[in-house]
CSV table of C-alpha atoms and ligand atoms in Angstrom, one decimal:
chain,number,residue,atom,x,y,z
X,1,UNK,CA,0.4,0.3,0.2
X,2,UNK,CA,2.1,3.3,-1.4
X,3,UNK,CA,-0.5,5.0,-3.4
X,4,UNK,CA,-4.3,5.0,-2.2
X,5,UNK,CA,-7.1,6.2,-4.1
X,6,UNK,CA,-9.7,7.3,-1.7
X,7,UNK,CA,-13.2,8.2,-3.1
X,8,UNK,CA,-15.7,10.1,-1.3
X,9,UNK,CA,-12.7,11.6,0.8
X,10,UNK,CA,-14.7,14.5,1.6
X,11,UNK,CA,-17.5,13.1,3.0
X,12,UNK,CA,-17.8,12.3,6.7
X,13,UNK,CA,-16.5,8.4,7.0
X,14,UNK,CA,-13.7,9.0,4.3
X,15,UNK,CA,-12.2,12.3,5.8
X,16,UNK,CA,-12.3,10.8,9.3
X,17,UNK,CA,-10.8,7.7,7.6
X,18,UNK,CA,-8.1,10.2,5.4
X,19,UNK,CA,-7.0,11.5,9.0
X,20,UNK,CA,-7.0,7.7,11.0
X,21,UNK,CA,-4.6,6.4,7.8
X,22,UNK,CA,-2.3,9.6,7.5
X,23,UNK,CA,-1.1,8.8,11.5
X,24,UNK,CA,-1.3,5.2,10.9
X,25,UNK,CA,1.0,5.1,7.5
X,26,UNK,CA,3.8,7.5,7.5
X,27,UNK,CA,4.8,6.6,4.1
X,28,UNK,CA,1.6,6.7,1.7
X,29,UNK,CA,-0.1,9.0,-0.7
X,30,UNK,CA,-3.6,9.6,-1.0
X,31,UNK,CA,-5.5,10.3,-4.0
X,32,UNK,CA,-9.0,11.9,-2.6
X,33,UNK,CA,-11.5,12.2,-5.2
X,34,UNK,CA,-14.7,13.5,-4.2
X,35,UNK,CA,-17.0,15.5,-6.6
X,36,UNK,CA,-18.2,18.1,-3.6
X,37,UNK,CA,-22.0,16.6,-3.6
X,38,UNK,CA,-24.3,18.4,-0.2
X,39,UNK,CA,-22.3,16.3,2.2
X,40,UNK,CA,-18.7,17.1,1.0
X,41,UNK,CA,-17.1,19.8,1.8
X,42,UNK,CA,-13.3,20.7,1.8
X,43,UNK,CA,-14.2,21.9,5.6
X,44,UNK,CA,-14.0,18.4,6.2
X,45,UNK,CA,-10.2,18.3,5.1
X,46,UNK,CA,-8.8,21.3,7.2
X,47,UNK,CA,-6.2,20.7,10.1
X,48,UNK,CA,-5.2,17.1,8.0
X,49,UNK,CA,-1.6,15.6,9.8
X,50,UNK,CA,0.6,15.6,7.2
X,51,UNK,CA,-1.3,17.5,4.6
X,52,UNK,CA,1.3,17.3,1.9
X,53,UNK,CA,0.5,13.4,1.3
X,54,UNK,CA,-3.3,14.2,0.4
X,55,UNK,CA,-4.0,15.4,-3.0
X,56,UNK,CA,-7.7,16.2,-3.2
X,57,UNK,CA,-9.0,16.2,-6.7
X,58,UNK,CA,-12.8,17.5,-7.0
X,59,UNK,CA,-14.2,15.3,-9.6
X,60,UNK,CA,-17.3,12.4,-10.3
X,61,UNK,CA,-16.1,9.2,-10.0
X,62,UNK,CA,-18.4,8.4,-13.3
X,63,UNK,CA,-16.2,9.8,-15.4
X,64,UNK,CA,-13.8,7.1,-16.5
X,65,UNK,CA,-11.0,9.3,-18.0
X,66,UNK,CA,-10.3,11.2,-15.2
X,67,UNK,CA,-10.6,8.0,-13.3
X,68,UNK,CA,-8.1,6.1,-15.6
X,69,UNK,CA,-5.8,9.2,-15.4
X,70,UNK,CA,-5.3,9.0,-11.6
X,71,UNK,CA,-4.7,5.7,-11.7
X,72,UNK,CA,-1.9,5.8,-13.9
X,73,UNK,CA,-0.5,9.1,-13.4
X,74,UNK,CA,-0.6,8.4,-9.4
X,75,UNK,CA,0.5,4.8,-9.8
X,76,UNK,CA,-2.8,3.7,-7.5
X,77,UNK,CA,-2.2,0.4,-5.7
X,78,UNK,CA,-5.1,0.3,-3.6
X,79,UNK,CA,-8.3,1.7,-3.8
X,80,UNK,CA,-11.1,2.3,-0.8
X,81,UNK,CA,-14.5,3.4,-2.0
X,82,UNK,CA,-16.5,5.6,0.1
X,83,UNK,CA,-18.2,7.4,-2.5
X,84,UNK,CA,-21.8,7.3,-2.6
X,85,UNK,CA,-25.2,9.1,-2.3
X,86,UNK,CA,-25.8,8.0,1.0
X,87,UNK,CA,-28.9,9.4,2.5
X,88,UNK,CA,-32.1,7.2,2.4
X,89,UNK,CA,-34.5,9.7,2.9
X,90,UNK,CA,-33.0,11.7,-0.2
X,91,UNK,CA,-33.1,8.4,-2.0
X,92,UNK,CA,-36.8,8.1,-1.6
X,93,UNK,CA,-37.4,11.7,-2.7
X,94,UNK,CA,-35.3,11.4,-5.9
X,95,UNK,CA,-33.9,7.7,-6.5
X,96,UNK,CA,-31.9,8.7,-10.2
X,97,UNK,CA,-28.6,9.8,-8.7
X,98,UNK,CA,-28.3,7.1,-6.5
X,99,UNK,CA,-28.2,4.6,-9.4
X,100,UNK,CA,-25.9,6.5,-11.3
X,101,UNK,CA,-23.4,7.1,-8.3
X,102,UNK,CA,-23.6,4.1,-6.4
X,103,UNK,CA,-23.9,1.7,-9.3
X,104,UNK,CA,-22.5,3.0,-12.4
X,105,UNK,CA,-20.0,4.9,-10.2
X,106,UNK,CA,-18.5,2.1,-8.9
X,107,UNK,CA,-18.4,-0.3,-12.5
X,108,UNK,CA,-16.2,2.9,-13.7
X,109,UNK,CA,-13.9,2.2,-10.8
X,110,UNK,CA,-14.2,-1.5,-11.2
X,111,UNK,CA,-13.4,-1.1,-14.7
X,112,UNK,CA,-10.4,1.4,-14.1
X,113,UNK,CA,-8.4,-1.1,-11.6
X,114,UNK,CA,-9.1,-4.2,-14.0
X,115,UNK,CA,-7.4,-1.5,-16.5
X,116,UNK,CA,-4.8,-0.9,-14.4
X,117,UNK,CA,-4.0,-4.2,-12.7
X,118,UNK,CA,-5.0,-6.5,-15.0
X,119,UNK,CA,-7.5,-9.7,-15.3
X,120,UNK,CA,-5.2,-12.4,-13.8
X,121,UNK,CA,-8.7,-14.9,-14.6
X,122,UNK,CA,-7.2,-14.6,-18.2
X,123,UNK,CA,-3.7,-13.5,-17.5
X,124,UNK,CA,-4.1,-10.1,-18.8
X,125,UNK,CA,-1.1,-8.0,-18.3
X,126,UNK,CA,-2.2,-4.7,-16.3
X,127,UNK,CA,-1.4,-1.6,-17.8
X,128,UNK,CA,1.1,-0.8,-14.8
X,129,UNK,CA,3.4,-3.0,-12.9
X,130,UNK,CA,1.1,-2.8,-9.8
X,131,UNK,CA,-0.6,-5.3,-7.9
X,132,UNK,CA,-3.9,-4.0,-6.6
X,133,UNK,CA,-6.8,-3.9,-3.4
X,134,UNK,CA,-9.8,-2.4,-4.3
X,135,UNK,CA,-11.9,-2.3,-1.1
X,136,UNK,CA,-15.2,-1.2,-1.4
X,137,UNK,CA,-17.6,0.3,1.6
X,138,UNK,CA,-20.9,-0.8,2.1
X,139,UNK,CA,-23.6,-1.1,4.8
X,140,UNK,CA,-26.0,-3.3,6.5
X,141,UNK,CA,-29.0,-1.7,5.0
X,142,UNK,CA,-28.5,-4.7,1.9
X,143,UNK,CA,-30.1,-7.4,4.1
X,144,UNK,CA,-32.9,-5.5,4.7
X,145,UNK,CA,-35.3,-5.1,8.1
X,146,UNK,CA,-35.4,-8.0,11.2
X,147,UNK,CA,-38.0,-8.8,13.0
X,148,UNK,CA,-37.5,-8.4,17.0
X,149,UNK,CA,-36.6,-11.9,17.7
X,150,UNK,CA,-34.2,-12.8,14.3
X,151,UNK,CA,-30.6,-12.9,14.9
X,152,UNK,CA,-28.0,-10.1,13.6
X,153,UNK,CA,-27.3,-10.2,9.9
X,154,UNK,CA,-24.1,-12.0,9.3
X,155,UNK,CA,-22.2,-12.0,6.1
X,156,UNK,CA,-24.6,-14.8,4.2
X,157,UNK,CA,-27.7,-13.1,5.2
X,158,UNK,CA,-30.0,-13.1,1.9
X,159,UNK,CA,-29.8,-9.7,0.6
X,160,UNK,CA,-33.7,-7.6,0.9
X,161,UNK,CA,-32.8,-4.4,0.4
X,162,UNK,CA,-35.9,-1.9,0.9
X,163,UNK,CA,-35.3,1.5,-0.1
X,164,UNK,CA,-33.8,2.7,-3.1
X,165,UNK,CA,-30.6,3.9,-1.3
X,166,UNK,CA,-30.1,0.3,-0.1
X,167,UNK,CA,-31.2,-1.1,-3.6
X,168,UNK,CA,-28.3,0.9,-5.3
X,169,UNK,CA,-25.9,-0.6,-2.4
X,170,UNK,CA,-27.0,-3.6,-2.6
X,171,UNK,CA,-26.3,-3.4,-6.7
X,172,UNK,CA,-23.0,-1.9,-6.5
X,173,UNK,CA,-22.1,-4.8,-4.0
X,174,UNK,CA,-23.0,-7.3,-6.4
X,175,UNK,CA,-21.1,-5.7,-8.9
X,176,UNK,CA,-18.2,-5.7,-7.0
X,177,UNK,CA,-17.9,-9.1,-6.3
X,178,UNK,CA,-18.7,-10.4,-9.8
X,179,UNK,CA,-15.3,-9.0,-10.6
X,180,UNK,CA,-13.7,-10.6,-8.4
X,181,UNK,CA,-15.0,-14.0,-9.7
X,182,UNK,CA,-14.9,-13.0,-13.2
X,183,UNK,CA,-12.1,-11.0,-13.6
X,184,UNK,CA,-10.0,-12.1,-10.6
X,185,UNK,CA,-9.7,-8.3,-9.0
X,186,UNK,CA,-8.3,-8.5,-5.9
X,187,UNK,CA,-11.1,-7.1,-3.3
X,188,UNK,CA,-12.7,-7.1,0.0
X,189,UNK,CA,-16.0,-5.7,0.7
X,190,UNK,CA,-17.1,-4.3,4.4
X,191,UNK,CA,-20.8,-4.0,5.2
X,192,UNK,CA,-21.2,-1.8,8.4
X,193,UNK,CA,-24.1,-0.5,10.4
X,194,UNK,CA,-25.1,3.3,11.1
X,195,UNK,CA,-22.0,5.4,11.8
X,196,UNK,CA,-21.6,8.1,14.4
X,197,UNK,CA,-19.0,10.5,15.3
X,198,UNK,CA,-17.2,14.1,14.2
X,199,UNK,CA,-17.7,15.6,10.7
X,200,UNK,CA,-21.2,14.1,10.0
X,201,UNK,CA,-23.6,16.3,7.9
X,202,UNK,CA,-26.1,17.6,9.8
X,203,UNK,CA,-29.2,15.6,8.1
X,204,UNK,CA,-28.7,12.1,9.7
X,205,UNK,CA,-30.5,11.6,12.9
X,206,UNK,CA,-27.4,12.2,15.4
X,207,UNK,CA,-26.5,15.7,14.3
X,208,UNK,CA,-29.6,16.5,13.1
X,209,UNK,CA,-30.7,15.9,16.9
X,210,UNK,CA,-28.2,17.6,18.3
X,211,UNK,CA,-28.2,20.9,16.1
X,212,UNK,CA,-32.0,20.9,16.4
X,213,UNK,CA,-32.0,21.0,19.8
X,214,UNK,CA,-29.4,23.8,20.4
X,215,UNK,CA,-31.3,25.8,18.0
X,216,UNK,CA,-34.4,25.3,20.3
X,217,UNK,CA,-36.6,23.5,17.6
X,218,UNK,CA,-38.7,20.4,17.6
X,219,UNK,CA,-36.5,16.9,17.2
X,220,UNK,CA,-38.6,15.1,14.6
X,221,UNK,CA,-38.9,11.4,15.2
X,222,UNK,CA,-40.3,9.2,12.2
X,223,UNK,CA,-43.2,6.9,13.3
X,224,UNK,CA,-43.0,5.7,16.7
X,225,UNK,CA,-39.3,6.0,17.2
X,226,UNK,CA,-39.2,2.4,17.9
X,227,UNK,CA,-36.9,1.4,14.9
X,228,UNK,CA,-33.4,-0.3,15.9
X,229,UNK,CA,-30.1,0.7,14.7
X,230,UNK,CA,-26.8,-0.6,15.4
X,231,UNK,CA,-24.8,2.4,16.0
X,232,UNK,CA,-20.7,2.4,15.1
X,233,UNK,CA,-18.2,5.2,16.2
X,234,UNK,CA,-16.7,5.9,12.7
X,235,UNK,CA,-13.0,5.9,14.7
X,236,UNK,CA,-14.0,2.0,15.4
X,237,UNK,CA,-15.0,1.7,11.6
X,238,UNK,CA,-11.8,3.3,10.4
X,239,UNK,CA,-9.7,0.8,12.2
X,240,UNK,CA,-11.9,-1.8,10.6
X,241,UNK,CA,-11.3,-0.8,7.2
X,242,UNK,CA,-7.8,-0.8,7.6
X,243,UNK,CA,-7.7,-3.7,9.4
X,244,UNK,CA,-9.3,-5.2,6.4
X,245,UNK,CA,-6.6,-3.3,3.8
X,246,UNK,CA,-3.8,-4.9,5.7
X,247,UNK,CA,-5.2,-9.0,6.4
X,248,UNK,CA,-8.2,-9.2,4.7
X,249,UNK,CA,-8.6,-12.4,2.4
X,250,UNK,CA,-9.6,-11.2,-1.1
X,251,UNK,CA,-12.9,-12.5,-2.3
X,252,UNK,CA,-14.3,-12.2,1.2
X,253,UNK,CA,-17.1,-9.6,2.9
X,254,UNK,CA,-17.1,-8.9,6.6
X,255,UNK,CA,-19.4,-7.1,8.5
X,256,UNK,CA,-18.8,-4.7,11.3
X,257,UNK,CA,-21.6,-3.3,13.7
X,258,UNK,CA,-21.2,-1.2,17.1
X,259,UNK,CA,-22.8,-3.4,19.1
X,260,UNK,CA,-24.9,-1.1,20.2
X,261,UNK,CA,-29.0,-1.1,19.7
X,262,UNK,CA,-31.0,1.3,21.2
X,263,UNK,CA,-34.5,2.5,19.5
X,264,UNK,CA,-34.1,5.5,18.2
X,265,UNK,CA,-36.4,7.3,20.7
X,266,UNK,CA,-34.1,6.0,23.3
X,267,UNK,CA,-31.0,7.6,21.8
X,268,UNK,CA,-32.7,10.6,21.3
X,269,UNK,CA,-33.3,11.0,24.9
X,270,UNK,CA,-29.9,10.5,25.4
X,271,UNK,CA,-28.6,13.0,23.4
X,272,UNK,CA,-31.0,15.2,25.2
X,273,UNK,CA,-29.7,14.1,28.8
X,274,UNK,CA,-26.2,14.9,27.4
X,275,UNK,CA,-27.3,18.1,26.7
X,276,UNK,CA,-29.0,19.0,29.6
X,277,UNK,CA,-25.6,18.5,31.4
X,278,UNK,CA,-23.4,19.9,29.3
X,279,UNK,CA,-24.9,22.7,27.3
X,280,UNK,CA,-28.5,23.5,29.8
X,281,UNK,CA,-31.8,25.3,28.8
X,282,UNK,CA,-34.4,26.5,30.7
X,283,UNK,CA,-36.5,23.3,30.0
X,284,UNK,CA,-35.2,19.8,29.5
X,285,UNK,CA,-34.0,19.2,26.2
X,286,UNK,CA,-36.5,15.9,25.6
X,287,UNK,CA,-39.6,18.7,25.7
X,288,UNK,CA,-38.3,19.3,22.2
X,289,UNK,CA,-39.6,15.4,21.2
X,290,UNK,CA,-42.0,15.5,18.3
X,291,UNK,CA,-43.4,12.7,16.5
X,292,UNK,CA,-43.3,13.1,12.7
X,293,UNK,CA,-44.8,11.2,9.6
X,294,UNK,CA,-42.7,8.2,9.2
X,295,UNK,CA,-40.7,7.4,6.3
X,296,UNK,CA,-42.3,5.1,4.1
X,297,UNK,CA,-40.8,1.6,3.9
X,298,UNK,CA,-39.0,2.1,7.2
X,299,UNK,CA,-37.0,-0.6,8.0
X,300,UNK,CA,-37.7,-1.5,11.9
X,301,UNK,CA,-34.9,-3.2,13.0
X,302,UNK,CA,-30.8,-3.5,11.8
X,303,UNK,CA,-28.5,-5.5,14.0
X,304,UNK,CA,-25.2,-6.7,12.6
X,305,UNK,CA,-23.0,-9.9,13.8
X,306,UNK,CA,-19.5,-8.9,14.0
X,307,UNK,CA,-17.7,-12.2,14.5
X,308,UNK,CA,-16.2,-13.1,11.3
X,309,UNK,CA,-13.9,-9.7,11.5
X,310,UNK,CA,-13.6,-10.2,15.2
X,311,UNK,CA,-12.2,-13.8,14.8
X,312,UNK,CA,-10.1,-13.5,11.6
X,313,UNK,CA,-8.9,-9.7,11.7
X,314,UNK,CA,-9.1,-9.4,15.6
X,315,UNK,CA,-11.1,-6.1,15.5
X,316,UNK,CA,-13.6,-5.1,18.1
X,317,UNK,CA,-15.2,-1.8,18.7
X,318,UNK,CA,-13.3,0.4,21.5
X,319,UNK,CA,-16.2,3.3,22.1
X,320,UNK,CA,-18.8,2.6,24.1
X,321,UNK,CA,-22.3,4.1,23.2
X,322,UNK,CA,-22.4,6.6,26.2
X,323,UNK,CA,-18.8,7.4,26.1
X,324,UNK,CA,-19.2,8.1,22.0
X,325,UNK,CA,-22.3,10.0,21.9
X,326,UNK,CA,-21.0,12.1,24.8
X,327,UNK,CA,-18.0,13.0,23.0
X,328,UNK,CA,-20.0,13.2,19.8
X,329,UNK,CA,-22.4,15.8,21.7
X,330,UNK,CA,-19.1,17.7,22.6
X,331,UNK,CA,-17.7,17.7,19.5
X,332,UNK,CA,-20.4,19.5,17.3
X,333,UNK,CA,-21.1,21.9,20.2
X,334,UNK,CA,-17.2,22.5,19.9
X,335,UNK,CA,-17.4,22.7,16.3
X,336,UNK,CA,-20.1,25.2,16.0
X,337,UNK,CA,-17.8,27.3,13.2
X,338,UNK,CA,-17.7,24.1,11.2
X,339,UNK,CA,-21.5,23.3,11.2
X,340,UNK,CA,-21.8,27.2,10.3
X,341,UNK,CA,-19.9,26.8,7.3
X,342,UNK,CA,-21.3,23.9,6.0
X,343,UNK,CA,-25.0,24.8,6.6
X,344,UNK,CA,-24.0,28.2,4.7
X,345,UNK,CA,-21.7,26.4,2.0
X,346,UNK,CA,-25.1,23.6,1.2
X,347,UNK,CA,-28.5,24.5,0.7
X,348,UNK,CA,-29.3,23.1,4.1
X,349,UNK,CA,-32.3,24.9,4.6
X,350,UNK,CA,-33.7,23.6,1.5
X,351,UNK,CA,-33.2,20.1,2.5
X,352,UNK,CA,-35.3,20.3,5.7
X,353,UNK,CA,-38.1,22.3,4.0
X,354,UNK,CA,-38.0,19.5,1.9
X,355,UNK,CA,-38.1,16.7,4.0
X,356,UNK,CA,-39.8,17.8,7.4
X,357,UNK,CA,-42.6,20.7,5.9
X,358,UNK,CA,-44.9,18.1,4.4
X,359,UNK,CA,-43.6,15.9,7.8
X,360,UNK,CA,-46.2,18.2,9.7
X,361,UNK,CA,-46.6,16.4,12.7
X,362,UNK,CA,-48.4,12.7,13.8
Y,401,NAD,P1,-21.1,10.9,3.0
Y,401,NAD,O1,-22.5,11.1,1.9
Y,401,NAD,O2,-21.1,12.3,4.1
Y,401,NAD,O3,-20.1,11.4,2.1
Y,401,NAD,C1,-19.8,10.8,0.4
Y,401,NAD,C2,-19.0,11.3,0.0
Y,401,NAD,O4,-19.0,10.9,-1.8
Y,401,NAD,C3,-19.2,13.1,-0.2
Y,401,NAD,O5,-18.0,13.8,0.2
Y,401,NAD,C4,-19.7,13.3,-1.5
Y,401,NAD,O6,-19.2,14.6,-2.2
Y,401,NAD,C5,-19.2,12.1,-2.3
Y,401,NAD,N1,-19.6,11.8,-3.7
Y,401,NAD,C6,-21.1,11.4,-3.8
Y,401,NAD,N2,-21.5,11.2,-5.2
Y,401,NAD,C7,-20.0,11.2,-5.7
Y,401,NAD,C8,-19.3,11.1,-7.4
Y,401,NAD,N3,-20.2,10.9,-7.6
Y,401,NAD,N4,-18.6,11.4,-7.3
Y,401,NAD,C9,-17.1,11.5,-6.3
Y,401,NAD,N5,-17.7,11.7,-5.2
Y,401,NAD,C10,-19.1,11.9,-4.7
Y,401,NAD,O7,-21.3,9.3,3.4
Y,401,NAD,P2,-20.4,8.3,4.3
Y,401,NAD,O8,-21.6,8.7,5.5
Y,401,NAD,O9,-18.9,9.1,4.4
Y,401,NAD,O10,-20.5,7.1,3.8
Y,401,NAD,C11,-19.7,6.9,3.1
Y,401,NAD,C12,-19.9,5.4,2.6
Y,401,NAD,O11,-20.0,4.8,3.6
Y,401,NAD,C13,-21.0,5.5,1.5
Y,401,NAD,O12,-20.6,4.3,0.2
Y,401,NAD,C14,-22.1,4.7,2.3
Y,401,NAD,O13,-23.0,4.0,1.9
Y,401,NAD,C15,-21.5,3.8,3.5
Y,401,NAD,N6,-21.7,3.7,4.7
Y,401,NAD,C16,-22.4,4.9,5.5
Y,401,NAD,C17,-22.8,4.8,6.7
Y,401,NAD,C18,-23.3,5.9,7.9
Y,401,NAD,O14,-24.0,5.4,8.6
Y,401,NAD,N7,-22.7,7.0,7.4
Y,401,NAD,C19,-23.3,3.1,7.1
Y,401,NAD,C20,-22.9,2.2,6.2
Y,401,NAD,C21,-22.8,2.5,5.1
Y,402,TYD,P1,-30.5,8.2,9.3
Y,402,TYD,O1,-29.4,9.1,10.2
Y,402,TYD,O2,-31.2,8.8,7.9
Y,402,TYD,O3,-29.7,6.7,8.7
Y,402,TYD,P2,-30.4,5.6,7.8
Y,402,TYD,O4,-31.7,5.9,7.4
Y,402,TYD,O5,-29.3,5.3,7.2
Y,402,TYD,O6,-30.5,4.3,9.0
Y,402,TYD,O7,-31.5,7.7,10.8
Y,402,TYD,C1,-31.5,6.7,11.5
Y,402,TYD,C2,-32.7,6.3,12.1
Y,402,TYD,O8,-33.2,7.7,12.7
Y,402,TYD,C3,-33.9,6.0,10.9
Y,402,TYD,O9,-34.4,5.0,11.5
Y,402,TYD,C4,-34.5,7.1,10.7
Y,402,TYD,C5,-34.7,8.1,11.7
Y,402,TYD,N1,-34.8,9.2,12.0
Y,402,TYD,C6,-35.9,10.3,12.6
Y,402,TYD,O10,-36.5,9.5,13.4
Y,402,TYD,N2,-36.3,11.2,12.4
Y,402,TYD,C7,-35.0,12.5,11.7
Y,402,TYD,O11,-35.1,13.3,11.5
Y,402,TYD,C8,-34.1,11.3,11.0
Y,402,TYD,C9,-32.9,12.0,9.7
Y,402,TYD,C10,-33.9,9.9,11.2
């Protein structure tokens, strides 16, 4: 691993991973390809450790000429593919960009990797000298939804995506694996649960609730709020990806879950309690909780079984939800400049109007 192409490195998880990698690998050169869409920002990349080893390129993963050029010019030997349209609610309001970026964009990267690294099944020589490793970041949402008594998702759980977002990610996962079987492309996949932590764009549940609360705005709970997610701190996720890059077996998939599974309502109440302590207001923040119309096709429960990555690569999460959530709340309170710049840069209010106005109160 000398020259790594990171896609989507100006987004939430990608920018955290770049910070992690610059610390871990002192000789690595990072090329970061990101279109700077609604959730991507150069603000997420300020203050990187050793920034001269990070080269930012604004561009589209669907642009084959650009991707091929980057592969050749920088002798890329590793791709970590984060770039995606990533928000379920946006996919419900407009699915087409999800298919374009998540499916067609992934295909474009796979083709570029095959061209650079060769087709080992047919012994086609590679355009360059290097061997490669393509790592694809996916989600537990491809597995669909669990009933209360069903066991957690394992790597062999059948795919059953139920939103345009998860359907596009499922489709990209299938394409990625097909390149291992058909062309021998050296690759790995991780399917992780809901991430949280610093630099998450404030339209996802946790930062949205922190922000709304500090502004005294309603805290919109979809439906009855008893949906369950498996919360994973982004630093634990970064470590899992790193271990897979170092020791993952080619062609394999690893599930990564945080092992924290409160219902949404419980999670929001915990955020309120932390805020009551560190940023007290005249009334408890939980009084802002407001039930709104549910998300269509809302998956009820996710839970991820991480036994495989634990057994094979020794990974386990280090952040408890209690401490991780408290740190995250404090990070947002301490980084209100970042929040304000991001909100100004992106058309955040337009999104709030679009997603929440017609939801009303339940
Ligand atoms: P994000 O939306 O914060 O970041 C995505 C980044 O991709 C953005 O910077 C965006 O500008 C960039 N991008 C989008 N389209 C692009 C294109 N066509 N070309 C180049 N760049 C493009 O998302 P995230 O939360 O950081 O998620 C990263 C990856 O992790 C995604 O693949 C997502 O499906 C997966 N994932 C996320 C979570 C989570 O909880 N956030 C959970 C499971 C899996
Ligand atoms: P989200 O952060 O959008 O992630 P995902 O849909 O990928 O799980 O939502 C997490 C959970 O929180 C999900 O069950 C939907 C719910 N939710 C709300 O109740 N209110 C909100 O305003 C948002 C954004 C999400």
